[in-house]
Each structure stands twice: as C-alpha cells, then as structure tokens.
C-alpha cells in the first residue's frame, strides 16, 4: 500500500460508523470527527486497494466549497485544518498522519434521511428511467430529451438514503410525506441555491456539474449543510471541452476504475459482485491523477501536499 493511501483509521474516540469511504467518530455530545479514507467503491463494491490522495481531495474540496458558500448557507464544518483539530482534541496528536488532509471537525446535527439530488443534465439512473418510461421518479418529463442533455431549470430529484446498494429516486410528494411541506420546500430551495452557485463557479474552470447530491441536518432549529459538498464522489463532473449530448460523458472521478472493471466483467473475469478483482497499479495511479486533476480545476491550485502534511506517492 502506498504511503499516501489510507484504508482505515483506528482513533481513540468512539466510532459512530464506518461507511464505504468515511470513518466517523464522536468527539463529544456536540462534535463529530469525520475522516475520509482513500477507500473506493465502484458498482456498489468496495475495492481492496485504496486510491492515494482521494480522501484528501474529497475533504479539501468540501472545505473549499464551504468557504465559498460562507454567508449563503449554514453548514457543519468547524475546521479541516489538522493542527486546529489536534488542538481541539489533544488525544489525536499521535494520529496526525491518519488525520492529515483527510479530516474534518464538525458540529453534530440530526440528519434528514434524504439525499437532495439536483440534476442539471439527464444522465445515469435518470436517463435510464426516462429512456424506458419518459419519467423521473414516476413523473413525466418533456419528450425528445437526449442522453446528457442540459435541463433548464435543473430538476430537484430527491432520493432515499440507502445503507447498501443504490439510493431510490422518490417524488416530491413522497418527500412531503417524509419530512413535511415546509421542510421539503426548504430542502429544495437550499439545494437549488447551492447547485446553481456550484455550476456557475465550475463552468469557467472547464467543469460541468451534471448532477450532485447534498445532505442536510437539523441543529438548533436550522438546517445545516453536512457531509461532503460538490466533490467528485457526490457529483458528476464532466470536462466541458468534450461535452456532446446524445451520449454518455467521461467524468472526473473513478472513470478509469469503472472502465477497467467493465472490461473485466465483459471478459468474464469478474461477476460484478464482492470480492472485487485486484486493481493493477496503473489503474490506481490513473484514478488518483483524475481526482487530483478535479481538485486543481475546481480550486485553481494543485493539492498542496506539503501544507497538508501528506507524503509524495512512491
């Protein structure tokens, strides 16, 4: 395993949950520590190998967006600076290497059990349903759309949060039944506002934000934006210079990994389920480069390994 990759943490705090990518710890009744590892999943299967710098990219992209969104939306981030995290939680000092660049100290919030998806282009599961039925979450869309067509205005397309497998698209009426009309309206308004800002910010940088998902939580009577924000994992980023509707688009995330796994599946060397095949070094490297490229394009600067305390990959 590369010195720049981290598959799992074991910190001296109570573990709240270990997801596909994040290890979440309780600091106290008011705060959480979220560590984004370099684990990676594709087709709902977590790979054995980790992708160097992936966790740092997701964490630092989120921190960058939240800084841009300051004053526009309330959020849960206290700090993503390792020194500040250790100063706040001194027991973490011996674990600096595991935290470096990958960790966020956050406020606790009561999570709204929905993925607030905004679709600015029709692709993925939305395209599949539209192609077969002319609908999204059972509601009719206009006729004549092509794969990857731009949607104006974007569509608020919430989904249930699935612990395993795929999230399920649901209708606005189902959201209202789940959380009430007032909260549903707030969620849609916030999600649209953040997406429109993200789309307008990314486009001049050569990135199309095709779709994205946000999560929110209640704290002190206010909705906070939580978890990751406009990252290559929570969003579909397309290179603008190659965009052409009528087909699928390459993306700035795990495309090299997906492409390789597709070949393995078609060749009969993998059945699409766990356990996954062993990833060759060139696929790991190509995927890592893709994530770092997305970071540099979005923020306007490469990932600063020295500032973050991360080693160069060898």
Coordinates of C-alpha atoms in Angstrom, one line a residue:
X1 CA 0.0 0.0 0.0
X2 CA 1.3 3.4 -0.9
X3 CA 2.3 5.7 2.0
X4 CA 0.0 8.2 0.5
X5 CA -3.1 5.9 0.9
X6 CA -5.1 5.1 4.0
X7 CA -7.7 2.3 4.0
X8 CA -8.9 2.5 7.6
X9 CA -8.5 4.5 10.8
X10 CA -8.4 3.4 14.4
X11 CA -8.6 6.5 16.6
X12 CA -9.0 6.9 20.4
X13 CA -12.6 8.1 20.1
X14 CA -16.0 6.2 19.9
X15 CA -16.6 5.0 16.4
X16 CA -20.1 6.2 15.2
X17 CA -20.0 4.5 11.8
X18 CA -17.6 3.2 9.2
X19 CA -19.1 3.8 5.7
X20 CA -17.8 2.9 2.3
X21 CA -15.4 5.8 2.5
X22 CA -15.7 7.7 5.8
X23 CA -14.9 6.8 9.4
X24 CA -17.0 8.9 11.7
X25 CA -16.1 9.4 15.4
X26 CA -17.8 11.0 18.3
X27 CA -15.7 13.8 19.9
X28 CA -18.4 14.7 22.4
X29 CA -22.1 15.4 22.5
X30 CA -21.6 18.5 20.3
X31 CA -19.0 17.5 17.7
X32 CA -18.0 14.7 15.3
X33 CA -14.7 13.9 13.6
X34 CA -15.1 12.8 10.0
X35 CA -12.1 11.1 8.4
X36 CA -12.3 10.5 4.7
X37 CA -10.2 7.4 3.9
X38 CA -8.8 6.5 0.5
X39 CA -11.2 3.6 0.1
X40 CA -13.0 3.5 -3.2
X41 CA -16.1 1.7 -4.4
X42 CA -17.5 1.1 -7.9
X43 CA -20.7 -0.6 -8.8
X44 CA -21.5 -0.8 -5.1
X45 CA -18.4 -2.9 -4.3
X46 CA -15.6 -1.6 -2.2
X47 CA -12.2 -2.3 -3.7
X48 CA -9.4 -3.9 -1.7
X49 CA -6.9 -1.2 -2.8
X50 CA -7.0 2.4 -1.8
X51 CA -6.5 5.4 -4.1
X52 CA -3.7 7.8 -3.0
X53 CA -4.9 11.3 -2.0
X54 CA -8.6 10.5 -2.7
X55 CA -9.6 11.2 0.9
X56 CA -7.7 14.5 0.9
X57 CA -9.2 15.6 -2.3
X58 CA -12.8 14.9 -1.1
X59 CA -12.1 16.7 2.3
X60 CA -10.3 19.7 0.9
X61 CA -12.7 20.2 -2.0
X62 CA -15.6 20.2 0.5
X63 CA -13.7 22.7 2.8
X64 CA -13.0 24.9 -0.2
X65 CA -16.7 25.0 -1.3
X66 CA -17.9 25.6 2.2
X67 CA -15.5 28.6 2.4
X68 CA -17.1 29.9 -0.9
X69 CA -20.6 29.3 0.4
X70 CA -20.0 31.2 3.7
X71 CA -22.8 33.6 4.3
X72 CA -25.0 31.8 1.8
X73 CA -25.8 28.6 3.7
X74 CA -25.2 27.4 7.3
X75 CA -23.0 24.3 7.5
X76 CA -21.5 21.9 10.0
X77 CA -17.7 22.4 9.4
X78 CA -15.7 23.7 12.3
X79 CA -12.3 23.1 10.7
X80 CA -10.4 20.9 8.3
X81 CA -7.0 22.0 9.5
X82 CA -5.1 19.2 11.1
X83 CA -3.3 21.5 13.7
X84 CA -6.6 23.0 14.7
X85 CA -8.3 19.6 15.1
X86 CA -5.5 18.3 17.3
X87 CA -5.5 21.5 19.3
X88 CA -9.2 20.9 19.9
X89 CA -8.9 17.2 20.6
X90 CA -5.3 16.6 22.0
X91 CA -5.7 12.8 22.3
X92 CA -5.5 12.7 18.5
X93 CA -1.9 14.0 18.4
X94 CA -0.3 10.6 17.9
X95 CA -2.6 10.0 14.9
X96 CA -1.6 13.1 12.9
X97 CA -0.6 11.1 9.8
X98 CA -4.0 9.4 9.6
X99 CA -5.7 12.8 10.0
X100 CA -3.5 14.9 7.7
X101 CA -5.6 16.5 5.0
X102 CA -8.4 13.9 5.3
X103 CA -10.3 15.0 8.5
X104 CA -13.0 17.5 9.4
X105 CA -14.1 18.5 12.9
X106 CA -17.9 19.2 12.6
X107 CA -20.9 20.1 14.5
X108 CA -23.4 17.3 15.3
X109 CA -26.8 17.6 13.6
X110 CA -29.9 15.4 13.3
X111 CA -29.6 14.1 9.8
X112 CA -32.6 14.5 7.4
X113 CA -32.9 11.0 5.9
X114 CA -32.9 12.1 2.3
X115 CA -30.4 12.7 -0.5
X116 CA -31.2 16.1 -2.0
X117 CA -30.2 15.4 -5.6
X118 CA -30.1 18.2 -8.2
X119 CA -29.9 17.2 -11.9
X120 CA -28.7 19.8 -14.3
X121 CA -28.3 17.3 -17.1
X122 CA -30.1 14.0 -17.7
X123 CA -27.8 11.1 -17.2
X124 CA -27.3 8.0 -15.0
X125 CA -30.3 6.5 -13.4
X126 CA -32.4 9.4 -14.5
X127 CA -31.6 8.8 -18.2
X128 CA -32.3 5.1 -17.8
X129 CA -35.8 5.7 -16.4
X130 CA -36.5 8.4 -18.9
X131 CA -35.4 6.2 -21.8
X132 CA -37.7 3.4 -20.7
X133 CA -40.7 5.3 -19.4
X134 CA -40.3 9.1 -20.2
X135 CA -40.4 9.8 -16.5
X136 CA -38.2 10.6 -13.5
X137 CA -39.3 9.1 -10.2
X138 CA -42.6 8.3 -12.0
X139 CA -43.3 11.9 -13.0
X140 CA -43.4 12.7 -16.7
X141 CA -40.6 14.8 -18.3
X142 CA -40.8 16.6 -21.6
X143 CA -40.3 14.5 -24.7
X144 CA -37.3 14.4 -27.0
X145 CA -34.5 14.6 -24.5
X146 CA -31.2 13.0 -25.4
X147 CA -28.7 11.4 -23.0
X148 CA -26.7 14.2 -21.3
X149 CA -29.0 17.0 -22.4
X150 CA -28.9 20.1 -20.2
X151 CA -32.0 20.6 -18.0
X152 CA -33.2 24.1 -17.6
X153 CA -34.3 24.6 -15.0
X154 CA -32.5 21.9 -13.1
X155 CA -34.6 19.2 -11.6
X156 CA -34.8 18.6 -7.8
X157 CA -34.8 14.8 -7.7
X158 CA -34.6 13.6 -4.1
X159 CA -33.7 10.0 -3.2
X160 CA -33.8 7.8 -0.2
X161 CA -30.6 7.2 1.7
X162 CA -29.6 3.5 1.1
X163 CA -27.1 1.9 3.5
X164 CA -26.3 -0.7 0.8
X165 CA -26.9 -0.7 -2.9
X166 CA -28.4 2.3 -4.8
X167 CA -30.4 5.1 -3.5
X168 CA -34.0 5.2 -4.8
X169 CA -35.5 8.2 -6.6
X170 CA -38.7 9.5 -5.0
X171 CA -41.3 12.1 -5.8
X172 CA -41.7 15.5 -4.1
X173 CA -45.0 14.3 -2.7
X174 CA -43.1 11.4 -1.0
X175 CA -40.6 13.9 0.4
X176 CA -43.5 16.0 1.8
X177 CA -44.9 12.8 3.4
X178 CA -41.5 12.1 4.9
X179 CA -40.5 15.5 6.3
X180 CA -43.5 17.8 5.9
X181 CA -44.2 20.5 3.3
X182 CA -42.2 23.3 5.0
X183 CA -39.0 21.3 5.4
X184 CA -39.4 19.9 1.8
X185 CA -39.6 23.4 0.4
X186 CA -36.5 24.5 2.5
X187 CA -34.5 21.5 1.3
X188 CA -35.3 22.2 -2.3
X189 CA -34.6 25.9 -2.1
X190 CA -31.2 25.3 -0.4
X191 CA -30.2 22.5 -2.8
X192 CA -31.1 24.6 -5.8
X193 CA -29.2 27.6 -4.5
X194 CA -26.0 25.7 -3.8
X195 CA -26.2 23.8 -7.1
X196 CA -26.6 27.0 -9.1
X197 CA -23.7 28.6 -7.3
X198 CA -21.6 25.4 -7.9
X199 CA -22.5 25.1 -11.5
X200 CA -21.7 28.8 -12.2
X201 CA -18.4 28.5 -10.4
X202 CA -17.3 25.3 -12.1
X203 CA -18.2 26.2 -15.7
X204 CA -15.4 28.8 -16.2
X205 CA -13.0 26.3 -14.8
X206 CA -13.8 23.8 -17.6
X207 CA -16.1 21.5 -15.5
X208 CA -19.8 20.8 -16.0
X209 CA -21.6 19.8 -12.8
X210 CA -24.0 17.4 -14.4
X211 CA -25.7 16.5 -11.1
X212 CA -24.9 16.4 -7.4
X213 CA -26.4 15.4 -4.1
X214 CA -26.5 17.3 -0.8
X215 CA -27.3 16.2 2.7
X216 CA -28.7 18.3 5.5
X217 CA -29.3 18.1 9.2
X218 CA -31.2 20.0 11.9
X219 CA -29.3 21.8 14.6
X220 CA -30.9 24.4 16.9
X221 CA -33.9 24.8 14.6
X222 CA -31.8 25.4 11.5
X223 CA -30.9 23.2 8.5
X224 CA -27.2 22.8 8.1
X225 CA -25.4 21.5 5.0
X226 CA -23.5 18.4 6.1
X227 CA -21.2 15.7 4.8
X228 CA -19.3 16.3 1.5
X229 CA -20.2 19.1 -0.9
X230 CA -19.7 19.3 -4.7
X231 CA -16.9 16.6 -4.7
X232 CA -16.1 14.1 -7.5
X233 CA -17.8 11.5 -5.4
X234 CA -21.0 13.3 -4.6
X235 CA -21.3 14.9 -8.0
X236 CA -20.9 14.0 -11.7
X237 CA -18.2 16.3 -13.1
X238 CA -17.7 16.4 -16.8
X239 CA -14.9 18.1 -18.8
X240 CA -16.6 20.9 -20.6
X241 CA -14.3 20.8 -23.6
X242 CA -15.5 17.3 -24.6
X243 CA -19.2 17.7 -23.8
X244 CA -21.5 16.4 -26.5
X245 CA -25.2 15.5 -25.8
X246 CA -26.5 12.3 -27.3
X247 CA -24.1 10.0 -25.5
X248 CA -22.5 9.4 -22.1
X249 CA -19.7 11.7 -20.9
X250 CA -16.3 10.9 -19.3
X251 CA -16.2 12.0 -15.7
X252 CA -13.6 13.4 -13.2
X253 CA -13.8 10.7 -10.7
X254 CA -13.4 7.0 -10.9
X255 CA -13.8 6.7 -14.6
X256 CA -10.5 4.8 -15.1
X257 CA -11.6 2.3 -12.5
X258 CA -15.1 1.8 -13.9
X259 CA -13.7 1.4 -17.4
X260 CA -11.2 -1.3 -16.3
X261 CA -13.9 -3.1 -14.2
X262 CA -16.2 -3.1 -17.2
X263 CA -13.5 -4.8 -19.3
X264 CA -13.0 -7.4 -16.5
X265 CA -16.8 -8.0 -16.3
X266 CA -17.3 -8.4 -20.1
X267 CA -14.3 -10.8 -20.2
X268 CA -15.9 -12.9 -17.6
X269 CA -13.1 -12.4 -15.1
X270 CA -15.4 -10.6 -12.6
X271 CA -19.1 -11.2 -11.8
X272 CA -19.8 -7.7 -10.7
X273 CA -20.0 -8.6 -7.0
X274 CA -17.7 -8.8 -4.0
X275 CA -15.0 -9.8 -3.8
X276 CA -13.6 -7.4 -6.4
X277 CA -10.6 -8.2 -8.6
X278 CA -7.1 -6.9 -7.7
X279 CA -6.5 -3.5 -9.2
X280 CA -3.4 -3.1 -11.3
X281 CA -1.0 -0.2 -10.3
X282 CA -1.7 1.8 -13.5
X283 CA -5.5 1.9 -12.7
X284 CA -4.8 3.0 -9.1
X285 CA -2.5 5.7 -10.4
X286 CA -4.8 6.9 -13.2
X287 CA -7.7 7.2 -10.8
X288 CA -5.6 9.1 -8.3
X289 CA -4.5 11.5 -11.0
X290 CA -8.1 12.1 -12.1
X291 CA -9.2 13.1 -8.5
X292 CA -6.2 15.4 -8.1
X293 CA -7.0 17.0 -11.5
X294 CA -10.6 17.7 -10.4
X295 CA -9.3 19.4 -7.3
X296 CA -6.9 21.6 -9.2
X297 CA -9.5 22.6 -11.8
X298 CA -12.1 23.4 -9.2
X299 CA -9.9 25.3 -6.7
X300 CA -7.4 26.8 -9.2
X301 CA -4.4 25.3 -7.5
X302 CA -2.9 21.7 -7.1
X303 CA -3.4 19.8 -3.9
X304 CA -0.7 21.2 -1.6
X305 CA 0.8 18.0 -0.1
X306 CA 3.4 19.8 2.0
X307 CA 0.9 22.1 3.7
X308 CA -1.4 19.2 4.4
X309 CA 1.4 17.0 5.8
X310 CA 0.9 14.4 3.1
X311 CA 3.8 12.4 1.6
X312 CA 4.6 12.2 -2.1
X313 CA 3.3 9.0 -3.6
X314 CA 6.0 6.5 -4.4

